[in-house]
Short mmCIF file of C-alpha atoms in Angstrom, two decimals:
data_model
loop_
_atom_site.label_atom_id
_atom_site.label_comp_id
_atom_site.label_asym_id
_atom_site.label_seq_id
_atom_site.Cartn_x
_atom_site.Cartn_y
_atom_site.Cartn_z
CA MET Z 26 -28.88 -15.16 100.40
CA SER Z 27 -31.01 -18.32 100.30
CA LEU Z 28 -34.79 -18.37 100.47
CA THR Z 29 -34.55 -20.04 103.87
CA GLN Z 30 -32.36 -17.22 105.20
CA ILE Z 31 -34.71 -14.57 103.82
CA VAL Z 32 -37.72 -16.24 105.41
CA SER Z 33 -35.88 -16.58 108.74
CA LEU Z 34 -34.97 -12.89 108.73
CA ALA Z 35 -38.50 -11.94 107.77
CA VAL Z 36 -39.91 -13.90 110.69
CA LEU Z 37 -37.40 -12.22 113.00
CA CYS Z 38 -38.55 -8.80 111.82
CA CYS Z 39 -42.15 -9.82 112.28
CA LEU Z 40 -41.60 -10.96 115.85
CA SER Z 41 -39.51 -7.94 116.82
CA ALA Z 42 -42.22 -5.65 115.48
CA GLY Z 43 -44.78 -7.48 117.58
CA CYS Z 44 -46.92 -8.23 114.57
CA ALA Z 45 -46.98 -12.00 114.30
CA THR Z 46 -50.49 -13.32 113.78
CA GLN Z 47 -50.99 -16.89 112.68
CA TYR Z 48 -48.07 -19.30 112.44
CA GLY Z 49 -46.39 -18.93 109.06
CA SER Z 50 -48.05 -15.62 108.22
CA PHE Z 51 -46.22 -12.40 107.49
CA PRO Z 52 -47.43 -8.81 107.81
CA SER Z 53 -48.19 -6.76 104.75
CA GLY Z 54 -45.51 -4.23 103.94
CA GLN Z 55 -42.64 -3.20 101.71
CA TRP Z 56 -38.94 -4.06 101.50
CA ILE Z 57 -36.52 -1.21 100.74
CA ASP Z 58 -32.93 -1.74 99.60
CA LEU Z 59 -30.63 0.59 101.55
CA SER Z 60 -27.46 -0.43 99.67
CA TYR Z 61 -25.90 0.81 96.44
CA ASP Z 62 -24.54 -1.50 93.75
CA TYR Z 63 -20.81 -2.14 93.61
CA SER Z 64 -19.42 -1.13 90.22
CA SER Z 65 -16.94 1.20 88.55
CA GLU Z 66 -19.23 4.06 89.62
CA THR Z 67 -19.14 3.23 93.34
CA ILE Z 68 -17.89 6.13 95.44
CA TYR Z 69 -14.84 5.55 97.64
CA TRP Z 70 -12.77 7.84 99.85
CA PRO Z 71 -10.32 9.84 97.68
CA THR Z 72 -7.34 7.87 99.05
CA ALA Z 73 -8.92 4.41 98.52
CA GLU Z 74 -8.67 2.26 95.41
CA PRO Z 75 -11.96 1.95 93.50
CA PHE Z 76 -13.96 -1.25 93.13
CA LYS Z 77 -12.65 -3.60 90.43
CA LEU Z 78 -14.38 -6.60 88.83
CA ASP Z 79 -12.38 -8.88 86.56
CA THR Z 80 -13.77 -11.67 84.40
CA VAL Z 81 -12.40 -15.14 85.06
CA SER Z 82 -14.82 -16.86 82.71
CA ALA Z 83 -17.97 -15.93 80.79
CA GLY Z 84 -19.21 -18.14 77.99
CA MET Z 85 -20.02 -21.61 76.79
CA THR Z 86 -17.77 -24.41 77.98
CA GLU Z 87 -16.46 -27.32 75.96
CA LYS Z 88 -19.07 -29.49 77.70
CA GLY Z 89 -21.91 -27.38 76.38
CA TYR Z 90 -23.07 -25.38 79.39
CA TYR Z 91 -22.70 -21.67 80.14
CA TYR Z 92 -20.37 -20.71 82.98
CA SER Z 93 -19.38 -17.32 84.43
CA ALA Z 94 -17.12 -16.40 87.34
CA TYR Z 95 -15.47 -13.16 88.40
CA GLU Z 96 -12.89 -11.78 90.81
CA PHE Z 97 -13.38 -8.53 92.69
CA CYS Z 98 -11.09 -6.23 94.61
CA ALA Z 99 -12.38 -3.58 97.01
CA ALA Z 100 -11.34 -1.51 100.01
CA GLU Z 101 -13.30 -2.18 103.22
CA HIS Z 102 -14.64 1.37 103.41
CA GLY Z 103 -16.44 2.28 100.22
CA GLY Z 104 -19.92 2.15 98.77
CA THR Z 105 -22.57 1.17 101.31
CA HIS Z 106 -20.43 -0.21 104.12
CA ILE Z 107 -20.05 -0.70 107.84
CA ASP Z 108 -17.43 0.80 110.14
CA ALA Z 109 -16.66 -1.67 112.92
CA PRO Z 110 -15.65 -0.22 116.33
CA ILE Z 111 -11.99 -1.16 115.80
CA HIS Z 112 -11.90 1.31 112.89
CA PHE Z 113 -11.40 4.15 115.40
CA SER Z 114 -11.11 2.36 118.75
CA HIS Z 115 -8.03 0.35 119.73
CA GLY Z 116 -9.19 -3.06 120.89
CA GLY Z 117 -12.72 -2.48 119.60
CA LYS Z 118 -14.84 -5.17 117.99
CA THR Z 119 -13.97 -6.24 114.47
CA VAL Z 120 -16.63 -6.82 111.80
CA ASP Z 121 -16.97 -10.51 112.62
CA GLN Z 122 -17.39 -9.76 116.34
CA ILE Z 123 -20.34 -7.36 116.11
CA PRO Z 124 -23.41 -9.06 117.64
CA LEU Z 125 -26.28 -9.66 115.23
CA THR Z 126 -28.56 -8.01 117.78
CA GLN Z 127 -26.92 -4.69 116.92
CA LEU Z 128 -27.52 -5.18 113.20
CA VAL Z 129 -31.17 -6.28 113.19
CA ALA Z 130 -33.40 -3.78 114.98
CA PRO Z 131 -36.21 -1.22 114.76
CA THR Z 132 -35.13 2.08 113.25
CA VAL Z 133 -35.86 5.76 113.59
CA LYS Z 134 -35.01 8.32 110.92
CA VAL Z 135 -33.89 11.87 111.66
CA ASP Z 136 -34.32 14.03 108.57
CA VAL Z 137 -32.17 17.19 108.45
CA SER Z 138 -32.30 17.51 104.66
CA GLU Z 139 -33.53 21.10 104.62
CA LYS Z 140 -30.61 22.33 106.73
CA ALA Z 141 -28.00 20.08 105.12
CA MET Z 142 -28.97 20.93 101.54
CA ALA Z 143 -28.50 24.60 102.39
CA ASN Z 144 -25.07 24.01 103.95
CA ARG Z 145 -22.70 21.32 102.66
CA ASP Z 146 -20.72 21.52 105.90
CA TYR Z 147 -23.75 21.11 108.16
CA GLN Z 148 -23.22 19.08 111.33
CA ILE Z 149 -26.25 17.41 112.90
CA ASN Z 150 -26.41 18.61 116.49
CA VAL Z 151 -28.09 17.81 119.81
CA GLU Z 152 -30.81 20.38 119.09
CA ASP Z 153 -31.79 18.40 115.99
CA PHE Z 154 -32.33 15.30 118.14
CA ASN Z 155 -34.20 17.29 120.79
CA THR Z 156 -36.49 18.67 118.10
CA TRP Z 157 -37.08 15.16 116.72
CA GLU Z 158 -37.92 13.80 120.17
CA SER Z 159 -40.32 16.67 120.88
CA LEU Z 160 -42.32 15.46 117.86
CA HIS Z 161 -41.88 11.68 118.03
CA GLY Z 162 -40.90 10.82 121.59
CA LYS Z 163 -37.64 9.54 123.04
CA ILE Z 164 -35.42 7.52 120.72
CA PRO Z 165 -36.23 3.93 121.81
CA ASP Z 166 -33.53 1.79 123.37
CA GLY Z 167 -31.96 -0.61 120.90
CA SER Z 168 -32.78 1.50 117.84
CA ILE Z 169 -30.76 1.86 114.68
CA VAL Z 170 -30.70 5.61 114.06
CA LEU Z 171 -30.66 6.67 110.40
CA LEU Z 172 -29.61 10.22 109.49
CA GLN Z 173 -31.02 11.67 106.27
CA THR Z 174 -29.12 14.65 104.88
CA GLY Z 175 -30.60 14.42 101.38
CA TYR Z 176 -27.23 13.87 99.70
CA GLY Z 177 -28.24 10.42 98.56
CA ARG Z 178 -29.99 12.10 95.63
CA TYR Z 179 -26.54 12.90 94.19
CA TRP Z 180 -25.21 9.33 94.06
CA PRO Z 181 -23.04 8.43 92.09
CA ASP Z 182 -21.98 11.97 91.09
CA ARG Z 183 -18.74 12.39 93.07
CA VAL Z 184 -18.62 16.17 92.76
CA LYS Z 185 -22.15 16.69 94.04
CA TYR Z 186 -21.96 13.91 96.63
CA LEU Z 187 -18.46 14.52 98.02
CA GLY Z 188 -17.80 18.07 96.92
CA THR Z 189 -14.90 16.98 94.69
CA ASP Z 190 -13.85 14.31 92.23
CA LYS Z 191 -10.14 14.74 92.97
CA ARG Z 192 -8.19 11.84 94.41
CA GLY Z 193 -5.49 11.46 97.02
CA ALA Z 194 -4.70 14.06 99.68
CA GLU Z 195 -5.84 16.84 97.35
CA GLY Z 196 -9.28 15.25 97.17
CA VAL Z 197 -9.51 14.78 100.94
CA ALA Z 198 -8.78 18.49 101.45
CA GLU Z 199 -11.73 19.44 99.24
CA LEU Z 200 -14.37 17.15 100.78
CA HIS Z 201 -17.57 18.99 101.64
CA PHE Z 202 -20.63 17.04 102.83
CA PRO Z 203 -22.74 16.99 106.01
CA GLY Z 204 -22.15 14.79 109.03
CA LEU Z 205 -22.81 14.30 112.73
CA HIS Z 206 -21.32 16.76 115.23
CA PRO Z 207 -19.08 15.03 117.83
CA GLU Z 208 -21.13 16.57 120.66
CA ALA Z 209 -24.26 15.01 119.20
CA ALA Z 210 -22.46 11.67 118.90
CA LYS Z 211 -21.47 11.99 122.55
CA TRP Z 212 -25.07 12.74 123.49
CA LEU Z 213 -26.33 9.68 121.60
CA VAL Z 214 -23.96 7.21 123.26
CA ASN Z 215 -24.20 8.73 126.74
CA SER Z 216 -27.88 9.72 126.92
CA ARG Z 217 -29.49 7.13 124.65
CA ARG Z 218 -28.93 3.41 124.10
CA ILE Z 219 -28.72 2.93 120.36
CA ASN Z 220 -27.62 -0.20 118.51
CA ALA Z 221 -26.03 1.48 115.49
CA ILE Z 222 -26.18 4.62 113.38
CA GLY Z 223 -26.34 5.14 109.63
CA ILE Z 224 -26.04 8.12 107.31
CA ASP Z 225 -26.52 8.90 103.60
CA THR Z 226 -23.08 10.48 103.17
CA ALA Z 227 -19.54 9.11 102.82
CA SER Z 228 -18.73 9.55 106.52
CA VAL Z 229 -20.53 10.07 109.81
CA ASP Z 230 -18.06 12.96 110.35
CA TYR Z 231 -18.58 15.88 108.00
CA GLY Z 232 -16.25 16.24 105.02
CA GLN Z 233 -13.92 18.84 106.51
CA SER Z 234 -13.37 16.93 109.76
CA GLN Z 235 -9.74 16.61 110.80
CA ALA Z 236 -10.09 14.70 114.09
CA PHE Z 237 -13.07 12.44 113.20
CA GLY Z 238 -14.55 13.07 116.62
CA SER Z 239 -17.88 11.36 115.90
CA HIS Z 240 -16.14 8.18 114.75
CA VAL Z 241 -13.98 8.20 117.87
CA MET Z 242 -16.93 8.80 120.19
CA LEU Z 243 -19.27 6.24 118.64
CA MET Z 244 -16.73 3.49 118.21
CA GLY Z 245 -15.30 4.02 121.65
CA LYS Z 246 -18.76 2.94 122.83
CA SER Z 247 -18.92 -0.08 120.46
CA THR Z 248 -21.48 1.58 118.16
CA PRO Z 249 -21.17 0.45 114.52
CA VAL Z 250 -21.63 3.03 111.78
CA PHE Z 251 -23.27 2.51 108.37
CA GLU Z 252 -22.16 4.94 105.65
CA ASN Z 253 -23.41 5.69 102.13
CA ILE Z 254 -26.88 4.39 103.00
CA ALA Z 255 -29.30 4.52 100.05
CA ASN Z 256 -33.00 5.34 99.69
CA LEU Z 257 -33.55 7.02 103.05
CA ASP Z 258 -36.25 9.14 101.42
CA LYS Z 259 -38.33 5.93 101.24
CA VAL Z 260 -37.95 5.06 104.93
CA PRO Z 261 -40.59 6.42 107.37
CA THR Z 262 -39.62 8.41 110.45
CA THR Z 263 -40.60 5.54 112.73
CA GLY Z 264 -41.97 2.03 112.41
CA ALA Z 265 -39.46 0.37 110.07
CA GLN Z 266 -37.18 -2.56 110.83
CA VAL Z 267 -33.60 -2.67 109.52
CA ILE Z 268 -31.42 -5.67 108.72
CA ALA Z 269 -27.81 -4.61 108.05
CA LEU Z 270 -25.53 -7.58 107.36
CA PRO Z 271 -21.87 -7.01 106.45
CA MET Z 272 -19.51 -9.35 104.69
CA LYS Z 273 -18.06 -11.30 107.63
CA ILE Z 274 -14.39 -10.37 107.30
CA LYS Z 275 -12.44 -11.87 110.19
CA GLY Z 276 -10.49 -9.09 111.88
CA GLY Z 277 -11.90 -6.48 109.51
CA SER Z 278 -12.29 -2.80 110.40
CA GLY Z 279 -15.19 -2.54 107.95
CA SER Z 280 -16.79 -4.26 104.99
CA PRO Z 281 -19.39 -3.94 102.25
CA LEU Z 282 -22.89 -3.88 103.76
CA ARG Z 283 -26.18 -5.21 102.44
CA ALA Z 284 -28.77 -3.25 104.36
CA ILE Z 285 -32.52 -3.52 103.90
CA ALA Z 286 -35.57 -2.07 105.63
CA PHE Z 287 -38.98 -3.64 106.13
CA ILE Z 288 -41.81 -1.15 106.34
CA PRO Z 289 -45.13 -2.54 107.61
CA ASP Z 290 -48.19 -0.99 105.98
CA GLU Z 291 -49.17 0.74 109.20
CA ALA Z 292 -45.83 2.58 109.28
CA ARG Z 293 -46.28 4.17 105.85
#
């Protein structure tokens, strides 16, 4: 990303937060990286091929300058990534069709770590959202909702993060990690007007899901999902702004995601 792009995004965050002061100024705060590196350690679904990086060139050239270039191969859905609506909704938007207004927005964080750490198969439910709103008010329209289960602390340990390090169908059968209950997903899309939702696990549906009801519900309502989100422990409950920009794969059902959060000083 160029400096010009970074500055443009920063100004956008500033304006959306209502904190512009003098022209050219920027509020005091902190940037948090919500994405994991892509490497041989990156966690993918047990049936997906892992990330691969091959060297094309790395060294001094005959003309006396250093030159390096690489080729990478990766599945759409692995590491910190986005699920586009078409992933579970026939005719839904592809990655390149998701409006930027859904990917750059204020965020709220719902922390269920205590419950989820005590139960690997925990499913975030409507009561969890009701409890959050009783403390912090109604989830604002246009928010990106981030779900913190606490499992980000295990990355990149596949056994602790996924519940298994086995691959293929055998690995899928042994997945155990928290997710969002389909009834809660239904409540979010029918009772609230959110832009997108993110979670610090490998799937918005819990590991033992067979029907992927939360995916179906969210994507049927054109709600993108961010999975394997990093550093949610550093994001405040309210007050942060999120920028979540995927690789723009034409026709893609998902793609790697570079997500960041800006946290103004007053939100910390």
